[in-house]
Amino acid sequence: MMRKLTRTIHILAVCIFVGSIPAHIVLGQLANSHLIGGGTMETFAAYQQAKYGLTIGLTTAGIILTLLSGVALVIRRKPLLRQNWLRAKLCVVAAIAINGAAVLTPLAEQMRDLAVAAVETGALDAAFHAAENTEAIAGAINLALIVVAIALAVFKPQLRIRAEAA
């Protein structure tokens, strides 16, 4: 029963994490469209604040819960760790978490702060666009890693390590 509960939590956590990403993208596009369409800097900043709140509230919380529930599942079935596909998946998930914590979350905070500062100055600092470009690259990397993690979990490839010929 406990394993089923942990698996349910794990699946929900993955859904929260992965499901928050399209909302994050849509909020960013709405903010940009609003600004391009002659909207106010206040509304642009509000979109960026919502995007940052989403990053902390759902994306970060989702990945943390995914990691914790995933570790709990592995601890309960240690022989699974002998499976190379699972080891590879754990490495990929670690890379996703590191990219999110070290790159994407600080960028979301920086972009929010720059958008809020733009309300006072009336113009976006060039650093905003640089951060936005970096976010696009790091976000695409995370999406690719997410696809790899899902593929590993679904297909469970053998990933045998070949012994070197003597």
PDB file of C-alpha atoms in Angstrom:
ATOM      1  CA  MET A   1       0.000   0.000   0.000  1.00  0.00           C
ATOM      2  CA  MET A   2       2.814   2.411   0.871  1.00  0.00           C
ATOM      3  CA  ARG A   3       4.535   1.762  -2.459  1.00  0.00           C
ATOM      4  CA  LYS A   4       1.329   2.546  -4.360  1.00  0.00           C
ATOM      5  CA  LEU A   5       0.888   5.763  -2.400  1.00  0.00           C
ATOM      6  CA  THR A   6       4.501   6.751  -3.087  1.00  0.00           C
ATOM      7  CA  ARG A   7       4.087   5.952  -6.804  1.00  0.00           C
ATOM      8  CA  THR A   8       0.901   8.028  -6.903  1.00  0.00           C
ATOM      9  CA  ILE A   9       2.705  10.953  -5.273  1.00  0.00           C
ATOM     10  CA  HIS A  10       5.595  10.493  -7.694  1.00  0.00           C
ATOM     11  CA  ILE A  11       3.326  10.550 -10.749  1.00  0.00           C
ATOM     12  CA  LEU A  12       1.455  13.608  -9.431  1.00  0.00           C
ATOM     13  CA  ALA A  13       4.760  15.371  -8.737  1.00  0.00           C
ATOM     14  CA  VAL A  14       5.984  14.671 -12.274  1.00  0.00           C
ATOM     15  CA  CYS A  15       2.674  16.012 -13.625  1.00  0.00           C
ATOM     16  CA  ILE A  16       2.994  19.186 -11.544  1.00  0.00           C
ATOM     17  CA  PHE A  17       6.596  19.691 -12.637  1.00  0.00           C
ATOM     18  CA  VAL A  18       6.131  18.960 -16.335  1.00  0.00           C
ATOM     19  CA  GLY A  19       2.670  20.550 -16.449  1.00  0.00           C
ATOM     20  CA  SER A  20       3.959  23.850 -15.097  1.00  0.00           C
ATOM     21  CA  ILE A  21       6.395  24.255 -17.988  1.00  0.00           C
ATOM     22  CA  PRO A  22       3.846  25.104 -20.719  1.00  0.00           C
ATOM     23  CA  ALA A  23       2.223  27.639 -18.368  1.00  0.00           C
ATOM     24  CA  HIS A  24       5.651  29.170 -17.793  1.00  0.00           C
ATOM     25  CA  ILE A  25       6.202  29.445 -21.557  1.00  0.00           C
ATOM     26  CA  VAL A  26       2.719  30.888 -22.152  1.00  0.00           C
ATOM     27  CA  LEU A  27       3.164  33.537 -19.439  1.00  0.00           C
ATOM     28  CA  GLY A  28       6.471  34.600 -20.989  1.00  0.00           C
ATOM     29  CA  GLN A  29       4.893  34.846 -24.434  1.00  0.00           C
ATOM     30  CA  LEU A  30       1.904  36.778 -23.092  1.00  0.00           C
ATOM     31  CA  ALA A  31       4.250  39.214 -21.369  1.00  0.00           C
ATOM     32  CA  ASN A  32       6.238  39.763 -24.558  1.00  0.00           C
ATOM     33  CA  SER A  33       3.114  40.066 -26.721  1.00  0.00           C
ATOM     34  CA  HIS A  34       1.655  42.555 -24.281  1.00  0.00           C
ATOM     35  CA  LEU A  35       4.771  44.716 -24.378  1.00  0.00           C
ATOM     36  CA  ILE A  36       5.105  44.510 -28.166  1.00  0.00           C
ATOM     37  CA  GLY A  37       1.428  45.445 -28.486  1.00  0.00           C
ATOM     38  CA  GLY A  38       2.003  48.695 -26.603  1.00  0.00           C
ATOM     39  CA  GLY A  39       0.936  47.459 -23.172  1.00  0.00           C
ATOM     40  CA  THR A  40       2.074  48.929 -19.897  1.00  0.00           C
ATOM     41  CA  MET A  41       5.276  48.075 -18.132  1.00  0.00           C
ATOM     42  CA  GLU A  42       3.199  47.384 -14.999  1.00  0.00           C
ATOM     43  CA  THR A  43       1.291  44.586 -16.726  1.00  0.00           C
ATOM     44  CA  PHE A  44       4.518  43.218 -18.204  1.00  0.00           C
ATOM     45  CA  ALA A  45       6.032  43.171 -14.704  1.00  0.00           C
ATOM     46  CA  ALA A  46       2.908  41.439 -13.357  1.00  0.00           C
ATOM     47  CA  TYR A  47       3.312  38.682 -15.960  1.00  0.00           C
ATOM     48  CA  GLN A  48       6.963  38.264 -14.976  1.00  0.00           C
ATOM     49  CA  GLN A  49       6.029  38.144 -11.285  1.00  0.00           C
ATOM     50  CA  ALA A  50       3.420  35.465 -12.032  1.00  0.00           C
ATOM     51  CA  LYS A  51       6.000  33.533 -14.054  1.00  0.00           C
ATOM     52  CA  TYR A  52       8.467  33.663 -11.154  1.00  0.00           C
ATOM     53  CA  GLY A  53       5.734  32.602  -8.700  1.00  0.00           C
ATOM     54  CA  LEU A  54       4.934  29.670 -10.969  1.00  0.00           C
ATOM     55  CA  THR A  55       8.627  28.741 -11.105  1.00  0.00           C
ATOM     56  CA  ILE A  56       8.889  28.639  -7.313  1.00  0.00           C
ATOM     57  CA  GLY A  57       5.397  27.375  -6.501  1.00  0.00           C
ATOM     58  CA  LEU A  58       4.968  24.623  -9.065  1.00  0.00           C
ATOM     59  CA  THR A  59       8.089  23.930 -11.112  1.00  0.00           C
ATOM     60  CA  THR A  60      10.556  23.910  -8.212  1.00  0.00           C
ATOM     61  CA  ALA A  61       8.112  22.253  -5.815  1.00  0.00           C
ATOM     62  CA  GLY A  62       7.272  19.652  -8.471  1.00  0.00           C
ATOM     63  CA  ILE A  63      10.887  18.703  -9.133  1.00  0.00           C
ATOM     64  CA  ILE A  64      11.688  18.526  -5.400  1.00  0.00           C
ATOM     65  CA  LEU A  65       8.692  16.267  -4.766  1.00  0.00           C
ATOM     66  CA  THR A  66       9.607  14.199  -7.833  1.00  0.00           C
ATOM     67  CA  LEU A  67      13.142  13.725  -6.513  1.00  0.00           C
ATOM     68  CA  LEU A  68      12.017  12.854  -2.980  1.00  0.00           C
ATOM     69  CA  SER A  69       9.326  10.408  -4.076  1.00  0.00           C
ATOM     70  CA  GLY A  70      11.678   8.888  -6.665  1.00  0.00           C
ATOM     71  CA  VAL A  71      14.350   8.310  -4.039  1.00  0.00           C
ATOM     72  CA  ALA A  72      11.724   6.779  -1.733  1.00  0.00           C
ATOM     73  CA  LEU A  73      10.676   4.394  -4.511  1.00  0.00           C
ATOM     74  CA  VAL A  74      14.270   3.343  -5.192  1.00  0.00           C
ATOM     75  CA  ILE A  75      15.072   2.875  -1.494  1.00  0.00           C
ATOM     76  CA  ARG A  76      12.122   0.513  -1.143  1.00  0.00           C
ATOM     77  CA  ARG A  77      13.381  -1.577  -4.099  1.00  0.00           C
ATOM     78  CA  LYS A  78      17.169  -1.343  -3.995  1.00  0.00           C
ATOM     79  CA  PRO A  79      17.751  -4.090  -6.603  1.00  0.00           C
ATOM     80  CA  LEU A  80      16.391  -1.622  -9.163  1.00  0.00           C
ATOM     81  CA  LEU A  81      19.615   0.350  -8.783  1.00  0.00           C
ATOM     82  CA  ARG A  82      21.395  -2.447 -10.627  1.00  0.00           C
ATOM     83  CA  GLN A  83      19.426  -1.493 -13.729  1.00  0.00           C
ATOM     84  CA  ASN A  84      21.535   0.770 -15.940  1.00  0.00           C
ATOM     85  CA  TRP A  85      18.467   2.505 -17.379  1.00  0.00           C
ATOM     86  CA  LEU A  86      17.489   3.621 -13.866  1.00  0.00           C
ATOM     87  CA  ARG A  87      21.000   4.848 -13.118  1.00  0.00           C
ATOM     88  CA  ALA A  88      20.940   6.816 -16.367  1.00  0.00           C
ATOM     89  CA  LYS A  89      17.505   8.229 -15.518  1.00  0.00           C
ATOM     90  CA  LEU A  90      18.700   9.308 -12.071  1.00  0.00           C
ATOM     91  CA  CYS A  91      21.638  11.127 -13.672  1.00  0.00           C
ATOM     92  CA  VAL A  92      19.315  12.840 -16.157  1.00  0.00           C
ATOM     93  CA  VAL A  93      16.898  13.879 -13.391  1.00  0.00           C
ATOM     94  CA  ALA A  94      19.836  15.222 -11.371  1.00  0.00           C
ATOM     95  CA  ALA A  95      20.907  17.278 -14.406  1.00  0.00           C
ATOM     96  CA  ILE A  96      17.345  18.628 -14.744  1.00  0.00           C
ATOM     97  CA  ALA A  97      17.279  19.617 -11.074  1.00  0.00           C
ATOM     98  CA  ILE A  98      20.727  21.232 -11.215  1.00  0.00           C
ATOM     99  CA  ASN A  99      19.864  23.187 -14.372  1.00  0.00           C
ATOM    100  CA  GLY A 100      16.608  24.292 -12.765  1.00  0.00           C
ATOM    101  CA  ALA A 101      18.144  25.300  -9.445  1.00  0.00           C
ATOM    102  CA  ALA A 102      21.415  26.784 -10.678  1.00  0.00           C
ATOM    103  CA  VAL A 103      20.286  28.394 -13.941  1.00  0.00           C
ATOM    104  CA  LEU A 104      16.543  28.651 -14.547  1.00  0.00           C
ATOM    105  CA  THR A 105      15.302  29.703 -11.097  1.00  0.00           C
ATOM    106  CA  PRO A 106      17.902  32.486 -10.689  1.00  0.00           C
ATOM    107  CA  LEU A 107      17.105  33.663 -14.232  1.00  0.00           C
ATOM    108  CA  ALA A 108      13.378  33.807 -13.441  1.00  0.00           C
ATOM    109  CA  GLU A 109      14.152  35.875 -10.353  1.00  0.00           C
ATOM    110  CA  GLN A 110      16.482  38.180 -12.300  1.00  0.00           C
ATOM    111  CA  MET A 111      13.900  38.648 -15.057  1.00  0.00           C
ATOM    112  CA  ARG A 112      11.215  39.444 -12.488  1.00  0.00           C
ATOM    113  CA  ASP A 113      13.466  41.982 -10.769  1.00  0.00           C
ATOM    114  CA  LEU A 114      14.405  43.628 -14.073  1.00  0.00           C
ATOM    115  CA  ALA A 115      10.743  43.804 -15.118  1.00  0.00           C
ATOM    116  CA  VAL A 116       9.786  45.396 -11.790  1.00  0.00           C
ATOM    117  CA  ALA A 117      12.674  47.880 -12.134  1.00  0.00           C
ATOM    118  CA  ALA A 118      11.427  48.723 -15.638  1.00  0.00           C
ATOM    119  CA  VAL A 119       8.181  49.990 -14.120  1.00  0.00           C
ATOM    120  CA  GLU A 120      10.217  52.788 -12.491  1.00  0.00           C
ATOM    121  CA  THR A 121      12.448  53.554 -15.480  1.00  0.00           C
ATOM    122  CA  GLY A 122       9.892  52.962 -18.218  1.00  0.00           C
ATOM    123  CA  ALA A 123      12.270  50.737 -20.206  1.00  0.00           C
ATOM    124  CA  LEU A 124      13.681  47.250 -19.942  1.00  0.00           C
ATOM    125  CA  ASP A 125      17.372  46.926 -19.212  1.00  0.00           C
ATOM    126  CA  ALA A 126      19.347  45.057 -21.903  1.00  0.00           C
ATOM    127  CA  ALA A 127      20.171  42.478 -19.231  1.00  0.00           C
ATOM    128  CA  PHE A 128      16.541  41.329 -19.402  1.00  0.00           C
ATOM    129  CA  HIS A 129      16.871  40.233 -23.018  1.00  0.00           C
ATOM    130  CA  ALA A 130      20.189  38.511 -22.283  1.00  0.00           C
ATOM    131  CA  ALA A 131      18.549  36.640 -19.392  1.00  0.00           C
ATOM    132  CA  GLU A 132      15.585  35.779 -21.614  1.00  0.00           C
ATOM    133  CA  ASN A 133      17.897  34.302 -24.268  1.00  0.00           C
ATOM    134  CA  THR A 134      19.785  32.270 -21.662  1.00  0.00           C
ATOM    135  CA  GLU A 135      16.469  31.070 -20.235  1.00  0.00           C
ATOM    136  CA  ALA A 136      15.357  29.925 -23.694  1.00  0.00           C
ATOM    137  CA  ILE A 137      18.519  27.843 -24.128  1.00  0.00           C
ATOM    138  CA  ALA A 138      18.545  26.388 -20.594  1.00  0.00           C
ATOM    139  CA  GLY A 139      14.804  25.714 -20.817  1.00  0.00           C
ATOM    140  CA  ALA A 140      15.206  23.875 -24.123  1.00  0.00           C
ATOM    141  CA  ILE A 141      17.987  21.791 -22.583  1.00  0.00           C
ATOM    142  CA  ASN A 142      15.711  20.879 -19.668  1.00  0.00           C
ATOM    143  CA  LEU A 143      12.877  19.951 -22.026  1.00  0.00           C
ATOM    144  CA  ALA A 144      15.216  17.661 -23.964  1.00  0.00           C
ATOM    145  CA  LEU A 145      16.402  16.094 -20.700  1.00  0.00           C
ATOM    146  CA  ILE A 146      12.786  15.594 -19.594  1.00  0.00           C
ATOM    147  CA  VAL A 147      12.042  13.734 -22.835  1.00  0.00           C
ATOM    148  CA  VAL A 148      15.118  11.536 -22.251  1.00  0.00           C
ATOM    149  CA  ALA A 149      14.059  10.808 -18.641  1.00  0.00           C
ATOM    150  CA  ILE A 150      10.545   9.886 -19.750  1.00  0.00           C
ATOM    151  CA  ALA A 151      11.884   7.675 -22.555  1.00  0.00           C
ATOM    152  CA  LEU A 152      14.194   5.880 -20.121  1.00  0.00           C
ATOM    153  CA  ALA A 153      11.310   5.308 -17.685  1.00  0.00           C
ATOM    154  CA  VAL A 154       8.936   4.050 -20.382  1.00  0.00           C
ATOM    155  CA  PHE A 155      11.263   1.922 -22.524  1.00  0.00           C
ATOM    156  CA  LYS A 156      13.733   0.786 -19.828  1.00  0.00           C
ATOM    157  CA  PRO A 157      16.507   0.049 -22.335  1.00  0.00           C
ATOM    158  CA  GLN A 158      19.125  -2.502 -21.354  1.00  0.00           C
ATOM    159  CA  LEU A 159      22.070  -0.069 -21.674  1.00  0.00           C
ATOM    160  CA  ARG A 160      24.603  -2.811 -21.270  1.00  0.00           C
ATOM    161  CA  ILE A 161      28.178  -1.764 -20.712  1.00  0.00           C
ATOM    162  CA  ARG A 162      30.308  -3.622 -23.201  1.00  0.00           C
ATOM    163  CA  ALA A 163      33.502  -5.180 -21.967  1.00  0.00           C
ATOM    164  CA  GLU A 164      36.591  -4.139 -23.880  1.00  0.00           C
ATOM    165  CA  ALA A 165      37.991  -6.813 -26.172  1.00  0.00           C
ATOM    166  CA  ALA A 166      41.280  -8.186 -24.905  1.00  0.00           C
TER     167      ALA A 166
END
